[in-house]
Amino acid sequence: MGSRPLADTYGGYRARLVETLRAKGIRDLAVLRAFGEIPRHLFIPEALVRRAYDDTSLPIGNQQTISAPSTQARYLEALALNGTERVLEIGTGSGYQAALLTYLCRRVVTVERIAVLASGARTALERAGIDGVLVVTGDGSIGYRSDAPYEGIVVAAAGPEVPEPLLEQLAEGGRLVMPLERGGGQALVRITRAGDSLREETLGNAQFVPLIGRHGHTGEPS
Ligand code: SAH
């Protein structure tokens, strides 16, 4: 999962996005580099390509959205990755965040409940020249046991509490980042495992689509 030169005309836009993220307080150099390398325009609908490198969330179909880059950057920074980790992402969506993760850790597994989004993400990852990401179609609220434990878990959808299976699949010293519903809004929370105890920190406000599944909200199956 190394870097590869991209023959496209968006390099300047990516550089500007990196400057925007820096100005918004993102300091992790590996995170900034990932945003400078990954072609976000390949992960969003054709009609929105003009806005691909704006720091804004965009619709990706099926009532789902790709988060604003600064939101994702904050998430990725909170995971504090050093390149050696196995990371589980819940909520593949477009596949963009999974692509960013390939620059930040050793192994990426991502789970998406909506089959057309999962297959769209696989296609986009392939077009971006990124291999090695395992995209699983299914309910991520139960995690993905086959590759557990994970040193990093990132949940890109909000629920009332952290699904128990995800805590079970979090490795010693591992970090889990997820938006939780609190007091009418959402708070971004980081949980760090130390033996049998879990340390919880609140990192700020969040605004995410609901986590739908066995350990999330109930919803229409798609
Ligand atoms: N990280 C994504 C954005 C994710 S949006 C990106 O970079 O584009 C949140 C996603 O979570 C949606 O695609 C939604 O379908 C998915 N989702 C919601 N509940 C889920 C669940 N239980 N398991 C897997 N995916 C889920």
mmCIF file with all atom_site columns, N, CA, C and O and ligand atoms in Angstrom, residues 64-66 72 89-97 111-114 117 138-141 156-157 209-212, ligand 1:
data_model
loop_
_atom_site.group_PDB
_atom_site.id
_atom_site.type_symbol
_atom_site.label_atom_id
_atom_site.label_alt_id
_atom_site.label_comp_id
_atom_site.label_asym_id
_atom_site.label_entity_id
_atom_site.label_seq_id
_atom_site.pdbx_PDB_ins_code
_atom_site.Cartn_x
_atom_site.Cartn_y
_atom_site.Cartn_z
_atom_site.occupancy
_atom_site.B_iso_or_equiv
_atom_site.pdbx_formal_charge
_atom_site.auth_seq_id
_atom_site.auth_comp_id
_atom_site.auth_asym_id
_atom_site.auth_atom_id
_atom_site.pdbx_PDB_model_num
ATOM   1   N N   . GLN A 1 64  ? -26.798 9.042  1.877  1.00 0.00 ? 64  GLN A N   1
ATOM   2   C CA  . GLN A 1 64  ? -25.577 9.051  2.674  1.00 0.00 ? 64  GLN A CA  1
ATOM   3   C C   . GLN A 1 64  ? -24.678 10.191 2.198  1.00 0.00 ? 64  GLN A C   1
ATOM   4   O O   . GLN A 1 64  ? -24.861 10.717 1.099  1.00 0.00 ? 64  GLN A O   1
ATOM   5   N N   . THR A 1 65  ? -23.724 10.581 3.051  1.00 0.00 ? 65  THR A N   1
ATOM   6   C CA  . THR A 1 65  ? -22.813 11.669 2.677  1.00 0.00 ? 65  THR A CA  1
ATOM   7   C C   . THR A 1 65  ? -21.373 11.284 2.974  1.00 0.00 ? 65  THR A C   1
ATOM   8   O O   . THR A 1 65  ? -21.089 10.482 3.857  1.00 0.00 ? 65  THR A O   1
ATOM   9   N N   . ILE A 1 66  ? -20.481 11.867 2.201  1.00 0.00 ? 66  ILE A N   1
ATOM   10  C CA  . ILE A 1 66  ? -19.057 11.806 2.513  1.00 0.00 ? 66  ILE A CA  1
ATOM   11  C C   . ILE A 1 66  ? -18.793 13.043 3.366  1.00 0.00 ? 66  ILE A C   1
ATOM   12  O O   . ILE A 1 66  ? -19.236 14.134 3.036  1.00 0.00 ? 66  ILE A O   1
ATOM   13  N N   . GLN A 1 72  ? -12.964 14.456 8.573  1.00 0.00 ? 72  GLN A N   1
ATOM   14  C CA  . GLN A 1 72  ? -12.263 13.178 8.453  1.00 0.00 ? 72  GLN A CA  1
ATOM   15  C C   . GLN A 1 72  ? -10.835 13.303 8.972  1.00 0.00 ? 72  GLN A C   1
ATOM   16  O O   . GLN A 1 72  ? -10.313 12.386 9.608  1.00 0.00 ? 72  GLN A O   1
ATOM   17  N N   . GLU A 1 89  ? -12.829 0.114  9.732  1.00 0.00 ? 89  GLU A N   1
ATOM   18  C CA  . GLU A 1 89  ? -13.723 1.258  9.533  1.00 0.00 ? 89  GLU A CA  1
ATOM   19  C C   . GLU A 1 89  ? -15.154 0.733  9.395  1.00 0.00 ? 89  GLU A C   1
ATOM   20  O O   . GLU A 1 89  ? -15.389 -0.199 8.631  1.00 0.00 ? 89  GLU A O   1
ATOM   21  N N   . ILE A 1 90  ? -16.078 1.360  10.107 1.00 0.00 ? 90  ILE A N   1
ATOM   22  C CA  . ILE A 1 90  ? -17.496 1.012  9.945  1.00 0.00 ? 90  ILE A CA  1
ATOM   23  C C   . ILE A 1 90  ? -18.164 2.160  9.190  1.00 0.00 ? 90  ILE A C   1
ATOM   24  O O   . ILE A 1 90  ? -18.142 3.304  9.642  1.00 0.00 ? 90  ILE A O   1
ATOM   25  N N   . GLY A 1 91  ? -18.745 1.857  8.037  1.00 0.00 ? 91  GLY A N   1
ATOM   26  C CA  . GLY A 1 91  ? -19.363 2.894  7.194  1.00 0.00 ? 91  GLY A CA  1
ATOM   27  C C   . GLY A 1 91  ? -18.413 3.311  6.086  1.00 0.00 ? 91  GLY A C   1
ATOM   28  O O   . GLY A 1 91  ? -17.846 4.400  6.097  1.00 0.00 ? 91  GLY A O   1
ATOM   29  N N   . THR A 1 92  ? -18.263 2.428  5.094  1.00 0.00 ? 92  THR A N   1
ATOM   30  C CA  . THR A 1 92  ? -17.340 2.688  3.977  1.00 0.00 ? 92  THR A CA  1
ATOM   31  C C   . THR A 1 92  ? -17.775 3.893  3.168  1.00 0.00 ? 92  THR A C   1
ATOM   32  O O   . THR A 1 92  ? -16.929 4.685  2.722  1.00 0.00 ? 92  THR A O   1
ATOM   33  N N   . GLY A 1 93  ? -19.098 4.025  2.957  1.00 0.00 ? 93  GLY A N   1
ATOM   34  C CA  . GLY A 1 93  ? -19.619 5.107  2.129  1.00 0.00 ? 93  GLY A CA  1
ATOM   35  C C   . GLY A 1 93  ? -18.943 5.110  0.767  1.00 0.00 ? 93  GLY A C   1
ATOM   36  O O   . GLY A 1 93  ? -18.996 4.131  0.027  1.00 0.00 ? 93  GLY A O   1
ATOM   37  N N   . SER A 1 94  ? -18.286 6.198  0.440  1.00 0.00 ? 94  SER A N   1
ATOM   38  C CA  . SER A 1 94  ? -17.621 6.348  -0.860 1.00 0.00 ? 94  SER A CA  1
ATOM   39  C C   . SER A 1 94  ? -16.322 5.549  -0.958 1.00 0.00 ? 94  SER A C   1
ATOM   40  O O   . SER A 1 94  ? -15.826 5.295  -2.050 1.00 0.00 ? 94  SER A O   1
ATOM   41  N N   . GLY A 1 95  ? -15.731 5.227  0.190  1.00 0.00 ? 95  GLY A N   1
ATOM   42  C CA  . GLY A 1 95  ? -14.425 4.565  0.189  1.00 0.00 ? 95  GLY A CA  1
ATOM   43  C C   . GLY A 1 95  ? -13.260 5.536  0.364  1.00 0.00 ? 95  GLY A C   1
ATOM   44  O O   . GLY A 1 95  ? -12.109 5.121  0.493  1.00 0.00 ? 95  GLY A O   1
ATOM   45  N N   . TYR A 1 96  ? -13.565 6.839  0.403  1.00 0.00 ? 96  TYR A N   1
ATOM   46  C CA  . TYR A 1 96  ? -12.482 7.835  0.473  1.00 0.00 ? 96  TYR A CA  1
ATOM   47  C C   . TYR A 1 96  ? -11.679 7.726  1.770  1.00 0.00 ? 96  TYR A C   1
ATOM   48  O O   . TYR A 1 96  ? -10.451 7.721  1.766  1.00 0.00 ? 96  TYR A O   1
ATOM   49  N N   . GLN A 1 97  ? -12.403 7.598  2.901  1.00 0.00 ? 97  GLN A N   1
ATOM   50  C CA  . GLN A 1 97  ? -11.667 7.521  4.167  1.00 0.00 ? 97  GLN A CA  1
ATOM   51  C C   . GLN A 1 97  ? -10.839 6.241  4.249  1.00 0.00 ? 97  GLN A C   1
ATOM   52  O O   . GLN A 1 97  ? -9.725  6.256  4.776  1.00 0.00 ? 97  GLN A O   1
ATOM   53  N N   . VAL A 1 111 ? -16.393 -1.882 6.518  1.00 0.00 ? 111 VAL A N   1
ATOM   54  C CA  . VAL A 1 111 ? -17.688 -2.570 6.409  1.00 0.00 ? 111 VAL A CA  1
ATOM   55  C C   . VAL A 1 111 ? -18.771 -1.560 6.056  1.00 0.00 ? 111 VAL A C   1
ATOM   56  O O   . VAL A 1 111 ? -18.876 -0.496 6.681  1.00 0.00 ? 111 VAL A O   1
ATOM   57  N N   . GLU A 1 112 ? -19.587 -1.883 5.048  1.00 0.00 ? 112 GLU A N   1
ATOM   58  C CA  . GLU A 1 112 ? -20.683 -1.013 4.612  1.00 0.00 ? 112 GLU A CA  1
ATOM   59  C C   . GLU A 1 112 ? -21.956 -1.842 4.490  1.00 0.00 ? 112 GLU A C   1
ATOM   60  O O   . GLU A 1 112 ? -21.957 -2.900 3.895  1.00 0.00 ? 112 GLU A O   1
ATOM   61  N N   . ARG A 1 113 ? -23.055 -1.336 5.049  1.00 0.00 ? 113 ARG A N   1
ATOM   62  C CA  . ARG A 1 113 ? -24.301 -2.128 5.021  1.00 0.00 ? 113 ARG A CA  1
ATOM   63  C C   . ARG A 1 113 ? -25.042 -2.010 3.704  1.00 0.00 ? 113 ARG A C   1
ATOM   64  O O   . ARG A 1 113 ? -25.818 -2.894 3.355  1.00 0.00 ? 113 ARG A O   1
ATOM   65  N N   . ILE A 1 114 ? -24.826 -0.942 2.941  1.00 0.00 ? 114 ILE A N   1
ATOM   66  C CA  . ILE A 1 114 ? -25.552 -0.763 1.677  1.00 0.00 ? 114 ILE A CA  1
ATOM   67  C C   . ILE A 1 114 ? -24.693 -1.308 0.524  1.00 0.00 ? 114 ILE A C   1
ATOM   68  O O   . ILE A 1 114 ? -23.619 -0.767 0.214  1.00 0.00 ? 114 ILE A O   1
ATOM   69  N N   . LEU A 1 117 ? -23.262 0.900  -2.304 1.00 0.00 ? 117 LEU A N   1
ATOM   70  C CA  . LEU A 1 117 ? -22.163 1.781  -1.874 1.00 0.00 ? 117 LEU A CA  1
ATOM   71  C C   . LEU A 1 117 ? -20.871 0.983  -1.723 1.00 0.00 ? 117 LEU A C   1
ATOM   72  O O   . LEU A 1 117 ? -19.795 1.441  -2.137 1.00 0.00 ? 117 LEU A O   1
ATOM   73  N N   . GLY A 1 138 ? -22.061 -5.609 4.864  1.00 0.00 ? 138 GLY A N   1
ATOM   74  C CA  . GLY A 1 138 ? -22.737 -6.202 6.015  1.00 0.00 ? 138 GLY A CA  1
ATOM   75  C C   . GLY A 1 138 ? -22.954 -5.192 7.120  1.00 0.00 ? 138 GLY A C   1
ATOM   76  O O   . GLY A 1 138 ? -22.719 -4.002 6.945  1.00 0.00 ? 138 GLY A O   1
ATOM   77  N N   . ASP A 1 139 ? -23.416 -5.696 8.252  1.00 0.00 ? 139 ASP A N   1
ATOM   78  C CA  . ASP A 1 139 ? -23.693 -4.847 9.414  1.00 0.00 ? 139 ASP A CA  1
ATOM   79  C C   . ASP A 1 139 ? -22.417 -4.677 10.242 1.00 0.00 ? 139 ASP A C   1
ATOM   80  O O   . ASP A 1 139 ? -21.997 -5.587 10.950 1.00 0.00 ? 139 ASP A O   1
ATOM   81  N N   . GLY A 1 140 ? -21.838 -3.494 10.149 1.00 0.00 ? 140 GLY A N   1
ATOM   82  C CA  . GLY A 1 140 ? -20.592 -3.223 10.866 1.00 0.00 ? 140 GLY A CA  1
ATOM   83  C C   . GLY A 1 140 ? -20.778 -3.038 12.362 1.00 0.00 ? 140 GLY A C   1
ATOM   84  O O   . GLY A 1 140 ? -19.788 -2.978 13.098 1.00 0.00 ? 140 GLY A O   1
ATOM   85  N N   . SER A 1 141 ? -22.027 -2.963 12.828 1.00 0.00 ? 141 SER A N   1
ATOM   86  C CA  . SER A 1 141 ? -22.207 -2.788 14.275 1.00 0.00 ? 141 SER A CA  1
ATOM   87  C C   . SER A 1 141 ? -21.810 -4.059 15.028 1.00 0.00 ? 141 SER A C   1
ATOM   88  O O   . SER A 1 141 ? -21.641 -4.034 16.241 1.00 0.00 ? 141 SER A O   1
ATOM   89  N N   . ALA A 1 156 ? -18.004 5.691  11.224 1.00 0.00 ? 156 ALA A N   1
ATOM   90  C CA  . ALA A 1 156 ? -18.386 6.904  10.497 1.00 0.00 ? 156 ALA A CA  1
ATOM   91  C C   . ALA A 1 156 ? -19.889 7.127  10.518 1.00 0.00 ? 156 ALA A C   1
ATOM   92  O O   . ALA A 1 156 ? -20.458 7.735  9.616  1.00 0.00 ? 156 ALA A O   1
ATOM   93  N N   . ALA A 1 157 ? -20.562 6.623  11.536 1.00 0.00 ? 157 ALA A N   1
ATOM   94  C CA  . ALA A 1 157 ? -22.008 6.800  11.684 1.00 0.00 ? 157 ALA A CA  1
ATOM   95  C C   . ALA A 1 157 ? -22.310 6.830  13.173 1.00 0.00 ? 157 ALA A C   1
ATOM   96  O O   . ALA A 1 157 ? -21.612 6.197  13.973 1.00 0.00 ? 157 ALA A O   1
ATOM   97  N N   . VAL A 1 209 ? -24.552 10.582 9.891  1.00 0.00 ? 209 VAL A N   1
ATOM   98  C CA  . VAL A 1 209 ? -25.758 9.801  9.623  1.00 0.00 ? 209 VAL A CA  1
ATOM   99  C C   . VAL A 1 209 ? -25.843 8.689  10.675 1.00 0.00 ? 209 VAL A C   1
ATOM   100 O O   . VAL A 1 209 ? -24.837 8.339  11.292 1.00 0.00 ? 209 VAL A O   1
ATOM   101 N N   . PRO A 1 210 ? -27.056 8.143  10.894 1.00 0.00 ? 210 PRO A N   1
ATOM   102 C CA  . PRO A 1 210 ? -27.190 7.124  11.938 1.00 0.00 ? 210 PRO A CA  1
ATOM   103 C C   . PRO A 1 210 ? -26.529 5.788  11.597 1.00 0.00 ? 210 PRO A C   1
ATOM   104 O O   . PRO A 1 210 ? -26.506 5.376  10.432 1.00 0.00 ? 210 PRO A O   1
ATOM   105 N N   . LEU A 1 211 ? -26.012 5.142  12.620 1.00 0.00 ? 211 LEU A N   1
ATOM   106 C CA  . LEU A 1 211 ? -25.528 3.771  12.514 1.00 0.00 ? 211 LEU A CA  1
ATOM   107 C C   . LEU A 1 211 ? -26.745 2.871  12.603 1.00 0.00 ? 211 LEU A C   1
ATOM   108 O O   . LEU A 1 211 ? -27.475 2.891  13.601 1.00 0.00 ? 211 LEU A O   1
ATOM   109 N N   . ILE A 1 212 ? -26.965 2.094  11.551 1.00 0.00 ? 212 ILE A N   1
ATOM   110 C CA  . ILE A 1 212 ? -28.151 1.245  11.506 1.00 0.00 ? 212 ILE A CA  1
ATOM   111 C C   . ILE A 1 212 ? -27.710 -0.206 11.553 1.00 0.00 ? 212 ILE A C   1
ATOM   112 O O   . ILE A 1 212 ? -26.922 -0.650 10.714 1.00 0.00 ? 212 ILE A O   1
HETATM 113 N N1  . SAH B 2 .   ? -16.397 7.207  5.554  1.00 0.00 ? 1   SAH B N1  1
HETATM 114 C C1  . SAH B 2 .   ? -17.279 7.449  4.433  1.00 0.00 ? 1   SAH B C1  1
HETATM 115 C C2  . SAH B 2 .   ? -18.528 8.194  4.810  1.00 0.00 ? 1   SAH B C2  1
HETATM 116 C C3  . SAH B 2 .   ? -19.445 7.332  5.566  1.00 0.00 ? 1   SAH B C3  1
HETATM 117 S S1  . SAH B 2 .   ? -21.112 7.886  5.681  1.00 0.00 ? 1   SAH B S1  1
HETATM 118 C C4  . SAH B 2 .   ? -16.581 8.142  3.295  1.00 0.00 ? 1   SAH B C4  1
HETATM 119 O O1  . SAH B 2 .   ? -15.386 8.414  3.384  1.00 0.00 ? 1   SAH B O1  1
HETATM 120 O O2  . SAH B 2 .   ? -17.236 8.361  2.277  1.00 0.00 ? 1   SAH B O2  1
HETATM 121 C C5  . SAH B 2 .   ? -21.674 6.634  6.776  1.00 0.00 ? 1   SAH B C5  1
HETATM 122 C C6  . SAH B 2 .   ? -21.866 5.279  6.151  1.00 0.00 ? 1   SAH B C6  1
HETATM 123 O O3  . SAH B 2 .   ? -22.157 4.376  7.189  1.00 0.00 ? 1   SAH B O3  1
HETATM 124 C C7  . SAH B 2 .   ? -23.020 5.204  5.166  1.00 0.00 ? 1   SAH B C7  1
HETATM 125 O O4  . SAH B 2 .   ? -22.549 4.769  3.933  1.00 0.00 ? 1   SAH B O4  1
HETATM 126 C C8  . SAH B 2 .   ? -23.968 4.183  5.808  1.00 0.00 ? 1   SAH B C8  1
HETATM 127 O O5  . SAH B 2 .   ? -24.626 3.361  4.865  1.00 0.00 ? 1   SAH B O5  1
HETATM 128 C C9  . SAH B 2 .   ? -23.003 3.374  6.656  1.00 0.00 ? 1   SAH B C9  1
HETATM 129 N N2  . SAH B 2 .   ? -23.599 2.606  7.746  1.00 0.00 ? 1   SAH B N2  1
HETATM 130 C C10 . SAH B 2 .   ? -24.586 2.963  8.617  1.00 0.00 ? 1   SAH B C10 1
HETATM 131 N N3  . SAH B 2 .   ? -24.803 1.963  9.497  1.00 0.00 ? 1   SAH B N3  1
HETATM 132 C C11 . SAH B 2 .   ? -23.924 0.963  9.184  1.00 0.00 ? 1   SAH B C11 1
HETATM 133 C C12 . SAH B 2 .   ? -23.653 -0.334 9.737  1.00 0.00 ? 1   SAH B C12 1
HETATM 134 N N4  . SAH B 2 .   ? -24.306 -0.836 10.778 1.00 0.00 ? 1   SAH B N4  1
HETATM 135 N N5  . SAH B 2 .   ? -22.678 -1.074 9.154  1.00 0.00 ? 1   SAH B N5  1
HETATM 136 C C13 . SAH B 2 .   ? -21.981 -0.614 8.091  1.00 0.00 ? 1   SAH B C13 1
HETATM 137 N N6  . SAH B 2 .   ? -22.203 0.604  7.530  1.00 0.00 ? 1   SAH B N6  1
HETATM 138 C C14 . SAH B 2 .   ? -23.147 1.382  8.078  1.00 0.00 ? 1   SAH B C14 1
#
